[in-house]
mmCIF file of C-alpha atoms in Angstrom:
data_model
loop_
_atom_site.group_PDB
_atom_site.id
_atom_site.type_symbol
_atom_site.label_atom_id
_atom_site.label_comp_id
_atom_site.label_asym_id
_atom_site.label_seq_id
_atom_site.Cartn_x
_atom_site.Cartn_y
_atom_site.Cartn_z
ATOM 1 C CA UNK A 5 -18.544 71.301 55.946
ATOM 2 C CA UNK A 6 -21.779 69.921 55.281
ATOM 3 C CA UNK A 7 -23.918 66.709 54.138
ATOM 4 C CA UNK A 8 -27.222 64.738 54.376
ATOM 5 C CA UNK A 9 -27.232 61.351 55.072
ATOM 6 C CA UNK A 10 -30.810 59.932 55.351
ATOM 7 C CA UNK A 11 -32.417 56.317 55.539
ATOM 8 C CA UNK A 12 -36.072 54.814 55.399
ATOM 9 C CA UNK A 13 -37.350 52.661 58.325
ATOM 10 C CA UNK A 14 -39.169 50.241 58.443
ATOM 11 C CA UNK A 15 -41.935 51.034 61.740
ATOM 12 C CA UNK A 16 -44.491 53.684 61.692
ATOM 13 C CA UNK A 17 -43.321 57.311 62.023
ATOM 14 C CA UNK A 18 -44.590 57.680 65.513
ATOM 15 C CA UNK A 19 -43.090 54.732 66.996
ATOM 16 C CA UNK A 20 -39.575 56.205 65.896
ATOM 17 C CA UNK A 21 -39.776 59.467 67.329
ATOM 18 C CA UNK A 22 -40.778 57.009 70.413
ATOM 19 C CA UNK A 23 -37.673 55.490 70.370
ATOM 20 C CA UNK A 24 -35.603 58.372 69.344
ATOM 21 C CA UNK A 25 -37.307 60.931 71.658
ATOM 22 C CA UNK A 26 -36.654 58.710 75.118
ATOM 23 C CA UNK A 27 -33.519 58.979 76.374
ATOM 24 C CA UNK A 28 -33.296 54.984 77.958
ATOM 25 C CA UNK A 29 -32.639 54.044 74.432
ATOM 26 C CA UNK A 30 -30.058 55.830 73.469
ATOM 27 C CA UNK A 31 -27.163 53.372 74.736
ATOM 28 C CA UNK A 32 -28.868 50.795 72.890
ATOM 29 C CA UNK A 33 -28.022 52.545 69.093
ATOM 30 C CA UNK A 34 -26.078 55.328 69.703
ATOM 31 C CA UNK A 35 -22.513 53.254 69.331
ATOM 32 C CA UNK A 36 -19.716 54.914 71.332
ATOM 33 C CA UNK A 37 -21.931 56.239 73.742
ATOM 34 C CA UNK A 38 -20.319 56.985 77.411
ATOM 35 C CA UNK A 39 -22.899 59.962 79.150
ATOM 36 C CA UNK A 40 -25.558 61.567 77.930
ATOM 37 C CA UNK A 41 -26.201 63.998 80.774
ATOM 38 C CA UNK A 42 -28.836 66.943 81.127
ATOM 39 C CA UNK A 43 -27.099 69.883 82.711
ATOM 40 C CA UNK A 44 -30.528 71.980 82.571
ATOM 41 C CA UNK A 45 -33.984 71.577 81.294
ATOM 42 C CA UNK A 46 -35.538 68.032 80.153
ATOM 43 C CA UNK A 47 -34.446 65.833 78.067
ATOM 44 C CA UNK A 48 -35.102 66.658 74.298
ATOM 45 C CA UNK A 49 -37.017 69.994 75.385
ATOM 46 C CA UNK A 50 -35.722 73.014 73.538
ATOM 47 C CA UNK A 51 -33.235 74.806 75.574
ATOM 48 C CA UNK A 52 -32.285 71.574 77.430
ATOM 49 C CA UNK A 53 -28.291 71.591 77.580
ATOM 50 C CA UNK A 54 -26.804 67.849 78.029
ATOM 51 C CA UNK A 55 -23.012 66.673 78.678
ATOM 52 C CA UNK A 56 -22.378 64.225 75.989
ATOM 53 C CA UNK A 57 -19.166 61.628 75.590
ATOM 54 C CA UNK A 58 -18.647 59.467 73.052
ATOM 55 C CA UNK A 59 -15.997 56.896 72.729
ATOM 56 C CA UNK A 60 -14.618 55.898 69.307
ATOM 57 C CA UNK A 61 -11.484 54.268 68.947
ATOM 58 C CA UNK A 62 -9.481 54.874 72.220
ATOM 59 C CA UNK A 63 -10.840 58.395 71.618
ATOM 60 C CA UNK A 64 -13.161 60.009 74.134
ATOM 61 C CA UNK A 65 -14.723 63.692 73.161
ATOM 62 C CA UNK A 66 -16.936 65.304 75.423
ATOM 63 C CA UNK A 67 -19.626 67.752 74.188
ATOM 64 C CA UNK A 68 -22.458 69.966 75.209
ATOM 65 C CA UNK A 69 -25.665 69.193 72.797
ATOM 66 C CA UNK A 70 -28.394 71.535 73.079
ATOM 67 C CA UNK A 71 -31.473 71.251 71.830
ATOM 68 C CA UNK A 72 -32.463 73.953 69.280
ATOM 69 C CA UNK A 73 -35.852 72.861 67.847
ATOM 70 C CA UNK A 74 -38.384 70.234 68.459
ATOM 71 C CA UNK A 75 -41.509 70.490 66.884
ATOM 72 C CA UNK A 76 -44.032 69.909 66.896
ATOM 73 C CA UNK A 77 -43.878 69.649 71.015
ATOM 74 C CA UNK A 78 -46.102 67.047 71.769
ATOM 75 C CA UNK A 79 -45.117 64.111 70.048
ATOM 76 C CA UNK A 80 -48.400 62.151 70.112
ATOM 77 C CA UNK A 81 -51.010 61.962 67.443
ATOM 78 C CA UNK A 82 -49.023 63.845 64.682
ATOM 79 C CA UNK A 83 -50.752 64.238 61.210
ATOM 80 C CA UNK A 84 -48.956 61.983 58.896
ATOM 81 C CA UNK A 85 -48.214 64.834 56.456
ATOM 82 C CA UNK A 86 -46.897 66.647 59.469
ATOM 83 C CA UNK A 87 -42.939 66.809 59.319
ATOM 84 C CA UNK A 88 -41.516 66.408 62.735
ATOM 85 C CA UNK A 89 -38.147 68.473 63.556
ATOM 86 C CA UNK A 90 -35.602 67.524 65.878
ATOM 87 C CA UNK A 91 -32.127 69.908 65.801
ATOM 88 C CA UNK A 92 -29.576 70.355 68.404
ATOM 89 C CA UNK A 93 -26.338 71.762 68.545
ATOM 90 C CA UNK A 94 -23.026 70.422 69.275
ATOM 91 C CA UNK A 95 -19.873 71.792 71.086
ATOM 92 C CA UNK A 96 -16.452 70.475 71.677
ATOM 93 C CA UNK A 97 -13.561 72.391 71.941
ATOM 94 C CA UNK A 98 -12.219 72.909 68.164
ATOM 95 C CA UNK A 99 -15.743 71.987 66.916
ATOM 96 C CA UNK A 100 -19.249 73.075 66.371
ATOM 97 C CA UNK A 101 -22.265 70.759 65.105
ATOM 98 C CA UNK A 102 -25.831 71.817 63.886
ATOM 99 C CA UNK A 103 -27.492 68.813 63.139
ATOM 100 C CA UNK A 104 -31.038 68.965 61.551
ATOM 101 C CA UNK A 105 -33.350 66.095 62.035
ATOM 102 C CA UNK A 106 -36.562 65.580 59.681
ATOM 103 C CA UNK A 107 -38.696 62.723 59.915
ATOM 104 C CA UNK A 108 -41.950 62.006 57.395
ATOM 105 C CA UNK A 109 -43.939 58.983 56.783
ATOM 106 C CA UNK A 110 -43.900 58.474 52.743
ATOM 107 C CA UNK A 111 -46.226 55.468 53.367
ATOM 108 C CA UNK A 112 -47.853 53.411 55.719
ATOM 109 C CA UNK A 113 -45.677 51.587 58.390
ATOM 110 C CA UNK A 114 -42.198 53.552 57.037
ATOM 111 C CA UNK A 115 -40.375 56.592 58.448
ATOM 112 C CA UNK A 116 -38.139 58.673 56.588
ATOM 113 C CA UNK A 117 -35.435 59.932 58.414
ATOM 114 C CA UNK A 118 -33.235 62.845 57.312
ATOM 115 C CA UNK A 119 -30.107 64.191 58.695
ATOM 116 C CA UNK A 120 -28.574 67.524 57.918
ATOM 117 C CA UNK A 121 -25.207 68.152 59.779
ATOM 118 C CA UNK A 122 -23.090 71.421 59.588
ATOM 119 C CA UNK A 123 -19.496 71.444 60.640
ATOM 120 C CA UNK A 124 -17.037 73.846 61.355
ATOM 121 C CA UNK A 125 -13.662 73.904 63.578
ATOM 122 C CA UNK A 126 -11.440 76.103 64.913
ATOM 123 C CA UNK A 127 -8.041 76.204 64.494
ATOM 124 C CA UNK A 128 -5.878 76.240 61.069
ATOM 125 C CA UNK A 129 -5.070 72.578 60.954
ATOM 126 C CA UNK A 130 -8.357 71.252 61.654
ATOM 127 C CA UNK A 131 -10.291 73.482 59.451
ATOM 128 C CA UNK A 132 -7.645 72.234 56.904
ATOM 129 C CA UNK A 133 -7.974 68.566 57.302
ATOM 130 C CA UNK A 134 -11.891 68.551 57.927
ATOM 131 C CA UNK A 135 -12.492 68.524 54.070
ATOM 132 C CA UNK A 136 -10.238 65.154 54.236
ATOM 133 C CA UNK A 137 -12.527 63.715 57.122
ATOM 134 C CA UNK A 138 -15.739 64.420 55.447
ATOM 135 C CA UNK A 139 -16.040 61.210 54.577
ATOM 136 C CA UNK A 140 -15.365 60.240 58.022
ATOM 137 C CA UNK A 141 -18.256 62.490 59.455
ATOM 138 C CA UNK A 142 -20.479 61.508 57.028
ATOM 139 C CA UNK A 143 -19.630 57.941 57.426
ATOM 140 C CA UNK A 144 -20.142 58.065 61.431
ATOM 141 C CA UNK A 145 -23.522 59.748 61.184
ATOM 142 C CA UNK A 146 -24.720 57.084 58.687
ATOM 143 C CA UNK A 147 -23.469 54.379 61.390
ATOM 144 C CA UNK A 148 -25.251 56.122 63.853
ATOM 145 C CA UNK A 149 -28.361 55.881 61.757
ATOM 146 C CA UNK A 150 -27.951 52.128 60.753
ATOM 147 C CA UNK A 151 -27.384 51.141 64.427
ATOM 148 C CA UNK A 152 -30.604 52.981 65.132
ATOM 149 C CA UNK A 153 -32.757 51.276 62.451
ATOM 150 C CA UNK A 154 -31.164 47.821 63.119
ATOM 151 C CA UNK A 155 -32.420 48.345 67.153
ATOM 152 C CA UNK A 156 -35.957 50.214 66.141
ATOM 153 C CA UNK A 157 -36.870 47.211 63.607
ATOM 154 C CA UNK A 158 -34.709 44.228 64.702
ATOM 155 C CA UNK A 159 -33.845 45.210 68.539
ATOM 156 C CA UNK A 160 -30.352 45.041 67.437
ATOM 157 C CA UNK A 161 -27.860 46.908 70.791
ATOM 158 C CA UNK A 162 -24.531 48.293 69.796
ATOM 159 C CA UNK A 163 -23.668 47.215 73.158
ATOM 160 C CA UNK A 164 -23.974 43.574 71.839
ATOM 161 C CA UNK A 165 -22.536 43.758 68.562
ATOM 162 C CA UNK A 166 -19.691 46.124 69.524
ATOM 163 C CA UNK A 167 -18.645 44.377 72.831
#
């Protein structure tokens, strides 16, 4: 299974990958979120494998994210016209995630973020009811973005709004 979900902000394109690239701030958006725990490396480095558990409706799933491209590595002073990659990917038991983050600038003072996720699951009745959920996925990966963009522009926490 896989979509794009993507969504313009409304900050400069290096003040977002600020926000998205520290790991202090990712309570405050990331809705659901439990741990996010580097096993090895640092955090957003390539290689770097973290534990992960969410929370979503009396539902915990625990993952191991790695990260699988970040570039370019320094964050600081990119060219405007320079696309900057973030893409990790996801394992739970049944489940694998590729997710493939681009962010541009298309103008002064707005980011573009885009989201590219690839699913796929193990076992016969998951693979067979994952084209059911798709709307599900796609539906939780746009939250995720919203909640981000509400606390980049607004400094809007999930951990407010959701209790």
């Amino acid at each position: 299974m896989r979509y794009t979900v993507s969504i313009e902000i409304a900050l400069p394109r290096e003040r977002v990958v600020d926000l998205l690239a520290d790991p202090a701030h990712l309570p405050s958006w990331l809705r659901g979120l439990v741990a996010h725990e580097p096993l090895s490396g640092g955090h957003g480095q390539v290689g770097t494998e973290s534990r992960v558990v969410l929370r979503s409706g009396g539902r915990t799933t625990e993952c191991t994210e790695t990260v699988t491209r970040r570039e370019p590595t320094d964050l600081r002073g990119v060219p405007r016209d320079r696309v900057v990659h973030f893409e990790r990917e996801i394992v739970a038991e049944g489940m694998w995630n590729a997710a493939r983050e681009r962010l541009t600038e298309p103008g002064p003072g707005v980011t573009l973020w885009v989201s590219e996720n690839e699913f796929r699951f193990g076992g016969v009745g998951m693979r067979l009811t994952a084209p059911l959920l798709r709307g599900v996925f796609r539906r939780q990966s746009r939250q995720h973005m919203e909640d981000f963009k509400a606390f980049a522009e607004q400094g809007t926490d999930v951990r407010d709004v959701t209790g």
